[in-house]
């Protein structure tokens, strides 16, 4: 049985929550938030979408397999870890871009941010992988 | 306040231990959840709850006096523990479902032999 | 120069790992190409040998290591150069040899990988200056030996022999590790050069006998000394190049090397002397004696190897400057002739298909060059001039005659063993190469001229080398005096000559040869006696005994496991909890200070107390819940309640994470819940009461521990650094988050990997099921489409 209102809400919620999650991700360095929290928040949007439209729809929406998402997230983390070696620092130390003072008062860009983005992407992948697998088994896929 | 929280943790531990000693696998899982929450609380309490400041550096300042806040590392550890708890919870639920599907029983005592299908 | 050596050893490991990728390109030529590496090492070492002074050692510090104090530093001195030369030189010839010998085997890349890695490990072992590095390489050689003995792993016998060798040598390795740790603790250094230069002798230390026995165990297991000698004949299951290289010329000598290396630290006491003389003497004689009764050429050589190793251990035990010199010379002698003889055994095996000396006959006809090489090697084994073997044996006799106070037992044993060796040498050569009318003529599969040069080079070159060194042993004097300087601690004039003039030793040699020939002439009755003895000995067959001990051990283990691993999940937990409570209460009784302080607790917040009260109610409710959904709801209340608690105490990120994770868990739980069984009461009332009591006790003790933990106020916290530098270094105002992703990002990486693994676990639990489901669906949709088409 289809529920039109719920379907509409799921789409809107997904869009809104994705924006919110990116905002949470970026502000996580100075205020509550961060990659993990943002990742879970974003995946709630996908979960609602999955509950309404079925797991296959989410898999299509994600374009790539959830395991690829996990992999690319971990890859981003790995890049953030290895990148400092190029600057001659030990792995996992942080490298910050030097920005003009007017910008750096608000935002800093460096490998920890990249690390956080990696966490964000892989958390989305991990949670959706679990949820989609369970939904597939329980035949909630359409 | 520590006393109250400590008693609460003790209560959670009692209930958790009682639950994981059951034969029914669903109860065992509930017990694991309760225990993991209680363990998180222990770590949180170990960081101290006496200080009132929040672990944020105030706007316009460069640094914060560490004596003003509770130990942030304890909080970080709890965050990690919660996240790992999520992984464990998801895995155990899936495992439980699969176990029930394969064996058709929820009595742990009937799961003595590893070769049983 | 030394740096090149270091590089080359590293290169051996690298190449060893890369062999599977090199092999498809080079195919048959792999062995020949690989052999360049040991050849280069050999040349480097030879230059080193020519240039090194008699009191000089080169130490290479490398700062890289596992831990501080475990650096890969290397030491070049006389002893290690002698060993290194033999290892790399024979390694070079063995690689040439195997490129033809192994040509018909499967899994050649494996063979070359193991062999090259072994070569690297063995070279590393002799040059290591750090005891831990030495230990790592020592174990690596054991492991490589395990894989190489079991190379024909489809044969039960090989698998058994390799396992036996591994168990025995790895046991020795453990002893060595223990001895190293003890030595390091006592002396404060793990570096061999420091140990030698400090001239600390452990002789008076209370733990001396422990260290000594551990080192001796390591050495006698590796060098196949009595009573652990039996693994070596078993190891002959390996392909012949391996037997030649590992089990005669190099690896088994590692035990001898260890004894010589550690001599300055633990050697020279009474216990050292008598233990080594006892085990070495028995091994020397037993090996030579048992070799008489064998038919398989490789087994004969294996037993003579055991005998030779026994001789070296005995000489080290005699403990005079002359005897140690003799031991080192004998090591060179033995490596040269035994490596050659094993390769000759391989050539004979290839060309005739048999290794039984009593079936082979008149081989000179088919493989004349090999026969000449064999003659030279056998002369060296028997200790006749003009080979280096003669020099070696003369030195051995001299050392045995001079053995202080014990020559009356050492000398007859030594002479006896040598007589047997002479007899074995003559027998082997006679049976193999001299034509005998009474035996059937041997059919040749291949004649010598069909073999490539590389296949014969090893045996011939080693024979020539033995001859050359025998004619001019002066070449070795300088390096020997260097080696002895670092072993004995004082320098010593060394003269090596082929001809010593008429003296006691020469008389003994002539006597030995005469007796050996006599035994050869009466070999039939002698063989009968020896066979009878071997039959008697077989009742106490050591390999079988060893296997049965291992089997009994496994039986005991499985019996115990069945008792402890009974399969009742809750009884495991019960045991765990009861033991923990018992231990904690013991500790509580021991510490009698007051638990609760009068002040120091934070004030009670009544809203938090109310929250906790509600959470407590739901915890209790969860225990007694009758339906699944209500239990889940109770779990939710607990989870959100704790999240609120975090929030009240200012841990914002923590609270958000807790809420979100709790939500996700709830979603998953609710999804699965209706597919799960209903609750049912399965336990009896008595067991519920018992569990209740135990769980209340656990809760009470946890409360006590938590309160006690509150009393500990550390002086400084790790986190102070993070708090102070959160903005200045990590450019973040949220201290929790900067710790998470910057200061301690390794933890976060680990955490991500853990939950990734959880996701992978969930996926792999259901993978096949999902695939099956999807397939079924596809089929169904196909059928549907088909039916629709049919309708049209």
PDB file of N, CA and C in Angstrom, chain A residues 28-34 36-37 40-41 47 59 67 70 74 77 92 94 96 108 112 115-116 119 122-123 126 129-131 133-141, chain C residues 652-653 656-657 660-661 664 667-668 671-672 675 727 729-734 737-738 741-742 745-746 748-749 751-752 755-756 759 762-763 766 769-770 773-774 777:
ATOM      1  N   UNK A  28      31.746  20.862  12.749  1.00  0.00           N
ATOM      2  CA  UNK A  28      32.119  19.967  13.850  1.00  0.00           C
ATOM      3  C   UNK A  28      33.409  20.334  14.537  1.00  0.00           C
ATOM      4  N   UNK A  29      34.222  21.124  13.867  1.00  0.00           N
ATOM      5  CA  UNK A  29      35.509  21.393  14.492  1.00  0.00           C
ATOM      6  C   UNK A  29      35.399  22.408  15.627  1.00  0.00           C
ATOM      7  N   UNK A  30      34.443  23.279  15.509  1.00  0.00           N
ATOM      8  CA  UNK A  30      34.330  24.311  16.535  1.00  0.00           C
ATOM      9  C   UNK A  30      33.127  24.136  17.444  1.00  0.00           C
ATOM     10  N   UNK A  31      32.094  23.466  16.924  1.00  0.00           N
ATOM     11  CA  UNK A  31      30.884  23.316  17.720  1.00  0.00           C
ATOM     12  C   UNK A  31      30.438  21.866  17.634  1.00  0.00           C
ATOM     13  N   UNK A  32      29.455  21.480  18.421  1.00  0.00           N
ATOM     14  CA  UNK A  32      29.027  20.072  18.371  1.00  0.00           C
ATOM     15  C   UNK A  32      28.742  19.629  16.950  1.00  0.00           C
ATOM     16  N   UNK A  33      29.130  18.411  16.626  1.00  0.00           N
ATOM     17  CA  UNK A  33      28.954  17.922  15.262  1.00  0.00           C
ATOM     18  C   UNK A  33      30.108  17.010  14.926  1.00  0.00           C
ATOM     19  N   UNK A  34      30.480  16.966  13.668  1.00  0.00           N
ATOM     20  CA  UNK A  34      31.609  16.137  13.278  1.00  0.00           C
ATOM     21  C   UNK A  34      31.196  15.005  12.376  1.00  0.00           C
ATOM     22  N   UNK A  36      31.200  11.711  12.409  1.00  0.00           N
ATOM     23  CA  UNK A  36      30.399  10.565  12.794  1.00  0.00           C
ATOM     24  C   UNK A  36      28.929  10.933  12.961  1.00  0.00           C
ATOM     25  N   UNK A  37      28.727  12.024  13.709  1.00  0.00           N
ATOM     26  CA  UNK A  37      27.347  12.470  13.944  1.00  0.00           C
ATOM     27  C   UNK A  37      26.674  12.809  12.627  1.00  0.00           C
ATOM     28  N   UNK A  40      25.706   9.666  10.693  1.00  0.00           N
ATOM     29  CA  UNK A  40      24.500   8.966  11.151  1.00  0.00           C
ATOM     30  C   UNK A  40      23.259   9.762  10.779  1.00  0.00           C
ATOM     31  N   UNK A  41      23.356  11.089  10.938  1.00  0.00           N
ATOM     32  CA  UNK A  41      22.192  11.919  10.603  1.00  0.00           C
ATOM     33  C   UNK A  41      21.834  11.736   9.133  1.00  0.00           C
ATOM     34  N   UNK A  47      17.613   5.928   5.537  1.00  0.00           N
ATOM     35  CA  UNK A  47      16.841   4.828   6.128  1.00  0.00           C
ATOM     36  C   UNK A  47      15.346   5.072   5.933  1.00  0.00           C
ATOM     37  N   UNK A  59      19.503   1.634  -2.976  1.00  0.00           N
ATOM     38  CA  UNK A  59      20.731   1.222  -3.644  1.00  0.00           C
ATOM     39  C   UNK A  59      20.896   1.948  -4.965  1.00  0.00           C
ATOM     40  N   UNK A  67      29.146  -1.026  -0.076  1.00  0.00           N
ATOM     41  CA  UNK A  67      30.519  -1.428   0.269  1.00  0.00           C
ATOM     42  C   UNK A  67      31.531  -0.539  -0.427  1.00  0.00           C
ATOM     43  N   UNK A  70      31.816   2.474   1.781  1.00  0.00           N
ATOM     44  CA  UNK A  70      32.708   2.228   2.928  1.00  0.00           C
ATOM     45  C   UNK A  70      34.150   2.316   2.463  1.00  0.00           C
ATOM     46  N   UNK A  74      37.058   4.897   3.685  1.00  0.00           N
ATOM     47  CA  UNK A  74      38.326   4.469   4.293  1.00  0.00           C
ATOM     48  C   UNK A  74      39.502   4.956   3.467  1.00  0.00           C
ATOM     49  N   UNK A  77      40.182   8.450   4.388  1.00  0.00           N
ATOM     50  CA  UNK A  77      40.882   8.463   5.676  1.00  0.00           C
ATOM     51  C   UNK A  77      42.356   8.131   5.458  1.00  0.00           C
ATOM     52  N   UNK A  92      49.799  10.661   9.977  1.00  0.00           N
ATOM     53  CA  UNK A  92      48.739  11.012  10.921  1.00  0.00           C
ATOM     54  C   UNK A  92      48.951  12.353  11.605  1.00  0.00           C
ATOM     55  N   UNK A  94      48.942  16.440  11.479  1.00  0.00           N
ATOM     56  CA  UNK A  94      47.998  17.233  10.692  1.00  0.00           C
ATOM     57  C   UNK A  94      48.726  18.316   9.907  1.00  0.00           C
ATOM     58  N   UNK A  96      47.950  21.835   7.847  1.00  0.00           N
ATOM     59  CA  UNK A  96      46.919  22.867   7.644  1.00  0.00           C
ATOM     60  C   UNK A  96      47.323  23.782   6.518  1.00  0.00           C
ATOM     61  N   UNK A 108      39.292  26.509   8.812  1.00  0.00           N
ATOM     62  CA  UNK A 108      40.633  25.995   8.567  1.00  0.00           C
ATOM     63  C   UNK A 108      40.508  24.758   7.710  1.00  0.00           C
ATOM     64  N   UNK A 112      42.905  16.979   8.984  1.00  0.00           N
ATOM     65  CA  UNK A 112      41.843  16.489   9.873  1.00  0.00           C
ATOM     66  C   UNK A 112      40.461  16.640   9.266  1.00  0.00           C
ATOM     67  N   UNK A 115      40.041  13.855   7.023  1.00  0.00           N
ATOM     68  CA  UNK A 115      39.803  12.677   7.853  1.00  0.00           C
ATOM     69  C   UNK A 115      38.333  12.602   8.249  1.00  0.00           C
ATOM     70  N   UNK A 116      37.801  13.756   8.647  1.00  0.00           N
ATOM     71  CA  UNK A 116      36.403  13.807   9.078  1.00  0.00           C
ATOM     72  C   UNK A 116      35.474  13.459   7.921  1.00  0.00           C
ATOM     73  N   UNK A 119      35.456   9.817   7.514  1.00  0.00           N
ATOM     74  CA  UNK A 119      34.606   9.187   8.529  1.00  0.00           C
ATOM     75  C   UNK A 119      33.147   9.304   8.126  1.00  0.00           C
ATOM     76  N   UNK A 122      32.296   6.922   5.229  1.00  0.00           N
ATOM     77  CA  UNK A 122      32.265   5.498   5.563  1.00  0.00           C
ATOM     78  C   UNK A 122      31.163   5.177   6.563  1.00  0.00           C
ATOM     79  N   UNK A 123      30.823   6.134   7.439  1.00  0.00           N
ATOM     80  CA  UNK A 123      29.717   5.859   8.369  1.00  0.00           C
ATOM     81  C   UNK A 123      28.417   5.689   7.600  1.00  0.00           C
ATOM     82  N   UNK A 126      28.575   2.284   6.110  1.00  0.00           N
ATOM     83  CA  UNK A 126      28.458   1.177   7.068  1.00  0.00           C
ATOM     84  C   UNK A 126      27.019   1.006   7.525  1.00  0.00           C
ATOM     85  N   UNK A 129      24.818  -0.159   4.783  1.00  0.00           N
ATOM     86  CA  UNK A 129      25.108  -1.554   4.435  1.00  0.00           C
ATOM     87  C   UNK A 129      24.387  -2.498   5.381  1.00  0.00           C
ATOM     88  N   UNK A 130      24.466  -2.183   6.675  1.00  0.00           N
ATOM     89  CA  UNK A 130      23.788  -3.037   7.656  1.00  0.00           C
ATOM     90  C   UNK A 130      22.286  -3.041   7.414  1.00  0.00           C
ATOM     91  N   UNK A 131      21.726  -1.819   7.290  1.00  0.00           N
ATOM     92  CA  UNK A 131      20.274  -1.715   7.156  1.00  0.00           C
ATOM     93  C   UNK A 131      19.798  -2.404   5.876  1.00  0.00           C
ATOM     94  N   UNK A 133      21.239  -4.715   4.100  1.00  0.00           N
ATOM     95  CA  UNK A 133      21.365  -6.167   4.167  1.00  0.00           C
ATOM     96  C   UNK A 133      20.197  -6.777   4.927  1.00  0.00           C
ATOM     97  N   UNK A 134      19.889  -6.172   6.080  1.00  0.00           N
ATOM     98  CA  UNK A 134      18.800  -6.734   6.881  1.00  0.00           C
ATOM     99  C   UNK A 134      17.475  -6.616   6.122  1.00  0.00           C
ATOM    100  N   UNK A 135      17.270  -5.474   5.455  1.00  0.00           N
ATOM    101  CA  UNK A 135      16.020  -5.320   4.715  1.00  0.00           C
ATOM    102  C   UNK A 135      15.924  -6.318   3.573  1.00  0.00           C
ATOM    103  N   UNK A 136      17.037  -6.560   2.915  1.00  0.00           N
ATOM    104  CA  UNK A 136      17.030  -7.540   1.830  1.00  0.00           C
ATOM    105  C   UNK A 136      16.621  -8.903   2.335  1.00  0.00           C
ATOM    106  N   UNK A 137      17.187  -9.271   3.496  1.00  0.00           N
ATOM    107  CA  UNK A 137      16.879 -10.586   4.037  1.00  0.00           C
ATOM    108  C   UNK A 137      15.417 -10.679   4.429  1.00  0.00           C
ATOM    109  N   UNK A 138      14.911  -9.593   4.987  1.00  0.00           N
ATOM    110  CA  UNK A 138      13.516  -9.617   5.430  1.00  0.00           C
ATOM    111  C   UNK A 138      12.563  -9.339   4.272  1.00  0.00           C
ATOM    112  N   UNK A 139      13.117  -9.253   3.062  1.00  0.00           N
ATOM    113  CA  UNK A 139      12.329  -9.032   1.832  1.00  0.00           C
ATOM    114  C   UNK A 139      11.555  -7.727   1.892  1.00  0.00           C
ATOM    115  N   UNK A 140      12.219  -6.664   2.381  1.00  0.00           N
ATOM    116  CA  UNK A 140      11.605  -5.339   2.375  1.00  0.00           C
ATOM    117  C   UNK A 140      12.106  -4.562   1.181  1.00  0.00           C
ATOM    118  N   UNK A 141      12.400  -5.239   0.097  1.00  0.00           N
ATOM    119  CA  UNK A 141      13.128  -4.513  -0.925  1.00  0.00           C
ATOM    120  C   UNK A 141      12.247  -3.829  -1.966  1.00  0.00           C
TER     121      UNK A 141
ATOM    122  N   UNK C 652      28.150  17.376  25.174  1.00  0.00           N
ATOM    123  CA  UNK C 652      27.142  17.552  24.131  1.00  0.00           C
ATOM    124  C   UNK C 652      27.319  16.529  23.012  1.00  0.00           C
ATOM    125  N   UNK C 653      28.559  16.420  22.532  1.00  0.00           N
ATOM    126  CA  UNK C 653      28.807  15.488  21.425  1.00  0.00           C
ATOM    127  C   UNK C 653      28.470  14.068  21.822  1.00  0.00           C
ATOM    128  N   UNK C 656      24.727  13.636  21.753  1.00  0.00           N
ATOM    129  CA  UNK C 656      24.195  13.511  20.395  1.00  0.00           C
ATOM    130  C   UNK C 656      24.490  12.114  19.848  1.00  0.00           C
ATOM    131  N   UNK C 657      25.747  11.684  20.026  1.00  0.00           N
ATOM    132  CA  UNK C 657      26.121  10.363  19.515  1.00  0.00           C
ATOM    133  C   UNK C 657      25.254   9.286  20.149  1.00  0.00           C
ATOM    134  N   UNK C 660      21.739   9.321  18.665  1.00  0.00           N
ATOM    135  CA  UNK C 660      21.686   8.835  17.285  1.00  0.00           C
ATOM    136  C   UNK C 660      21.898   7.333  17.219  1.00  0.00           C
ATOM    137  N   UNK C 661      22.907   6.860  17.959  1.00  0.00           N
ATOM    138  CA  UNK C 661      23.200   5.438  17.916  1.00  0.00           C
ATOM    139  C   UNK C 661      22.031   4.644  18.482  1.00  0.00           C
ATOM    140  N   UNK C 664      19.432   4.371  15.842  1.00  0.00           N
ATOM    141  CA  UNK C 664      19.747   3.377  14.813  1.00  0.00           C
ATOM    142  C   UNK C 664      19.520   1.969  15.362  1.00  0.00           C
ATOM    143  N   UNK C 667      15.937   1.196  15.416  1.00  0.00           N
ATOM    144  CA  UNK C 667      15.389   0.922  14.075  1.00  0.00           C
ATOM    145  C   UNK C 667      15.704  -0.531  13.692  1.00  0.00           C
ATOM    146  N   UNK C 668      16.993  -0.902  13.890  1.00  0.00           N
ATOM    147  CA  UNK C 668      17.375  -2.259  13.506  1.00  0.00           C
ATOM    148  C   UNK C 668      16.591  -3.271  14.335  1.00  0.00           C
ATOM    149  N   UNK C 671      13.047  -3.584  13.264  1.00  0.00           N
ATOM    150  CA  UNK C 671      12.969  -4.309  11.990  1.00  0.00           C
ATOM    151  C   UNK C 671      12.989  -5.814  12.205  1.00  0.00           C
ATOM    152  N   UNK C 672      13.902  -6.249  13.074  1.00  0.00           N
ATOM    153  CA  UNK C 672      14.130  -7.682  13.214  1.00  0.00           C
ATOM    154  C   UNK C 672      13.138  -8.326  14.179  1.00  0.00           C
ATOM    155  N   UNK C 675      10.615 -11.062  13.636  1.00  0.00           N
ATOM    156  CA  UNK C 675      11.124 -12.318  13.070  1.00  0.00           C
ATOM    157  C   UNK C 675      11.831 -13.132  14.128  1.00  0.00           C
ATOM    158  N   UNK C 727      43.036  24.650  20.245  1.00  0.00           N
ATOM    159  CA  UNK C 727      42.862  25.675  19.214  1.00  0.00           C
ATOM    160  C   UNK C 727      44.179  26.040  18.558  1.00  0.00           C
ATOM    161  N   UNK C 729      46.965  24.277  18.113  1.00  0.00           N
ATOM    162  CA  UNK C 729      47.572  23.283  17.229  1.00  0.00           C
ATOM    163  C   UNK C 729      46.582  22.668  16.260  1.00  0.00           C
ATOM    164  N   UNK C 730      45.379  22.381  16.752  1.00  0.00           N
ATOM    165  CA  UNK C 730      44.431  21.661  15.908  1.00  0.00           C
ATOM    166  C   UNK C 730      43.358  22.565  15.335  1.00  0.00           C
ATOM    167  N   UNK C 731      43.428  23.855  15.619  1.00  0.00           N
ATOM    168  CA  UNK C 731      42.518  24.836  15.050  1.00  0.00           C
ATOM    169  C   UNK C 731      41.061  24.479  15.260  1.00  0.00           C
ATOM    170  N   UNK C 732      40.738  23.903  16.392  1.00  0.00           N
ATOM    171  CA  UNK C 732      39.346  23.579  16.633  1.00  0.00           C
ATOM    172  C   UNK C 732      38.957  24.001  18.032  1.00  0.00           C
ATOM    173  N   UNK C 733      37.715  24.484  18.148  1.00  0.00           N
ATOM    174  CA  UNK C 733      37.276  24.908  19.484  1.00  0.00           C
ATOM    175  C   UNK C 733      36.562  23.785  20.214  1.00  0.00           C
ATOM    176  N   UNK C 734      36.092  22.794  19.467  1.00  0.00           N
ATOM    177  CA  UNK C 734      35.430  21.656  20.084  1.00  0.00           C
ATOM    178  C   UNK C 734      36.518  20.656  20.491  1.00  0.00           C
ATOM    179  N   UNK C 737      36.111  16.953  19.639  1.00  0.00           N
ATOM    180  CA  UNK C 737      36.292  16.602  18.231  1.00  0.00           C
ATOM    181  C   UNK C 737      37.737  16.699  17.794  1.00  0.00           C
ATOM    182  N   UNK C 738      38.482  17.675  18.343  1.00  0.00           N
ATOM    183  CA  UNK C 738      39.892  17.734  17.936  1.00  0.00           C
ATOM    184  C   UNK C 738      40.633  16.511  18.437  1.00  0.00           C
ATOM    185  N   UNK C 741      39.567  13.542  15.943  1.00  0.00           N
ATOM    186  CA  UNK C 741      40.055  13.428  14.568  1.00  0.00           C
ATOM    187  C   UNK C 741      41.457  13.959  14.384  1.00  0.00           C
ATOM    188  N   UNK C 742      42.045  14.539  15.411  1.00  0.00           N
ATOM    189  CA  UNK C 742      43.395  15.047  15.198  1.00  0.00           C
ATOM    190  C   UNK C 742      44.391  14.419  16.165  1.00  0.00           C
ATOM    191  N   UNK C 745      43.763  10.431  16.237  1.00  0.00           N
ATOM    192  CA  UNK C 745      43.023   9.941  15.075  1.00  0.00           C
ATOM    193  C   UNK C 745      43.281   8.459  14.820  1.00  0.00           C
ATOM    194  N   UNK C 746      44.380   7.947  15.360  1.00  0.00           N
ATOM    195  CA  UNK C 746      44.628   6.509  15.184  1.00  0.00           C
ATOM    196  C   UNK C 746      43.510   5.696  15.827  1.00  0.00           C
ATOM    197  N   UNK C 748      40.466   6.651  16.204  1.00  0.00           N
ATOM    198  CA  UNK C 748      39.266   6.769  15.379  1.00  0.00           C
ATOM    199  C   UNK C 748      39.364   5.861  14.171  1.00  0.00           C
ATOM    200  N   UNK C 749      40.574   5.793  13.607  1.00  0.00           N
ATOM    201  CA  UNK C 749      40.767   4.890  12.468  1.00  0.00           C
ATOM    202  C   UNK C 749      40.450   3.459  12.888  1.00  0.00           C
ATOM    203  N   UNK C 751      38.512   2.518  15.276  1.00  0.00           N
ATOM    204  CA  UNK C 751      37.077   2.417  15.520  1.00  0.00           C
ATOM    205  C   UNK C 751      36.318   2.255  14.208  1.00  0.00           C
ATOM    206  N   UNK C 752      36.734   3.025  13.197  1.00  0.00           N
ATOM    207  CA  UNK C 752      36.087   2.902  11.892  1.00  0.00           C
ATOM    208  C   UNK C 752      36.262   1.486  11.354  1.00  0.00           C
ATOM    209  N   UNK C 755      33.846  -0.929  13.089  1.00  0.00           N
ATOM    210  CA  UNK C 755      32.454  -0.972  12.637  1.00  0.00           C
ATOM    211  C   UNK C 755      32.359  -1.406  11.175  1.00  0.00           C
ATOM    212  N   UNK C 756      33.416  -1.132  10.408  1.00  0.00           N
ATOM    213  CA  UNK C 756      33.421  -1.680   9.046  1.00  0.00           C
ATOM    214  C   UNK C 756      33.365  -3.197   9.094  1.00  0.00           C
ATOM    215  N   UNK C 759      29.927  -4.320   9.824  1.00  0.00           N
ATOM    216  CA  UNK C 759      29.080  -4.275   8.626  1.00  0.00           C
ATOM    217  C   UNK C 759      29.410  -5.439   7.701  1.00  0.00           C
ATOM    218  N   UNK C 762      27.847  -8.553   9.116  1.00  0.00           N
ATOM    219  CA  UNK C 762      26.414  -8.648   8.844  1.00  0.00           C
ATOM    220  C   UNK C 762      26.200  -9.067   7.400  1.00  0.00           C
ATOM    221  N   UNK C 763      26.942  -8.434   6.512  1.00  0.00           N
ATOM    222  CA  UNK C 763      26.769  -8.730   5.092  1.00  0.00           C
ATOM    223  C   UNK C 763      27.114 -10.183   4.795  1.00  0.00           C
ATOM    224  N   UNK C 766      24.606 -12.933   5.580  1.00  0.00           N
ATOM    225  CA  UNK C 766      23.404 -13.091   4.760  1.00  0.00           C
ATOM    226  C   UNK C 766      23.682 -13.116   3.269  1.00  0.00           C
ATOM    227  N   UNK C 769      22.187 -15.961   1.273  1.00  0.00           N
ATOM    228  CA  UNK C 769      20.742 -15.909   1.335  1.00  0.00           C
ATOM    229  C   UNK C 769      20.195 -14.843   0.393  1.00  0.00           C
ATOM    230  N   UNK C 770      20.860 -13.664   0.419  1.00  0.00           N
ATOM    231  CA  UNK C 770      20.386 -12.573  -0.425  1.00  0.00           C
ATOM    232  C   UNK C 770      20.545 -12.939  -1.889  1.00  0.00           C
ATOM    233  N   UNK C 773      17.819 -15.212  -2.798  1.00  0.00           N
ATOM    234  CA  UNK C 773      16.553 -14.501  -2.889  1.00  0.00           C
ATOM    235  C   UNK C 773      16.469 -13.733  -4.197  1.00  0.00           C
ATOM    236  N   UNK C 774      17.573 -13.031  -4.537  1.00  0.00           N
ATOM    237  CA  UNK C 774      17.546 -12.192  -5.739  1.00  0.00           C
ATOM    238  C   UNK C 774      17.374 -13.040  -6.978  1.00  0.00           C
ATOM    239  N   UNK C 777      13.858 -14.112  -7.317  1.00  0.00           N
ATOM    240  CA  UNK C 777      13.045 -13.002  -7.784  1.00  0.00           C
ATOM    241  C   UNK C 777      13.182 -12.804  -9.285  1.00  0.00           C
TER     242      UNK C 777
END
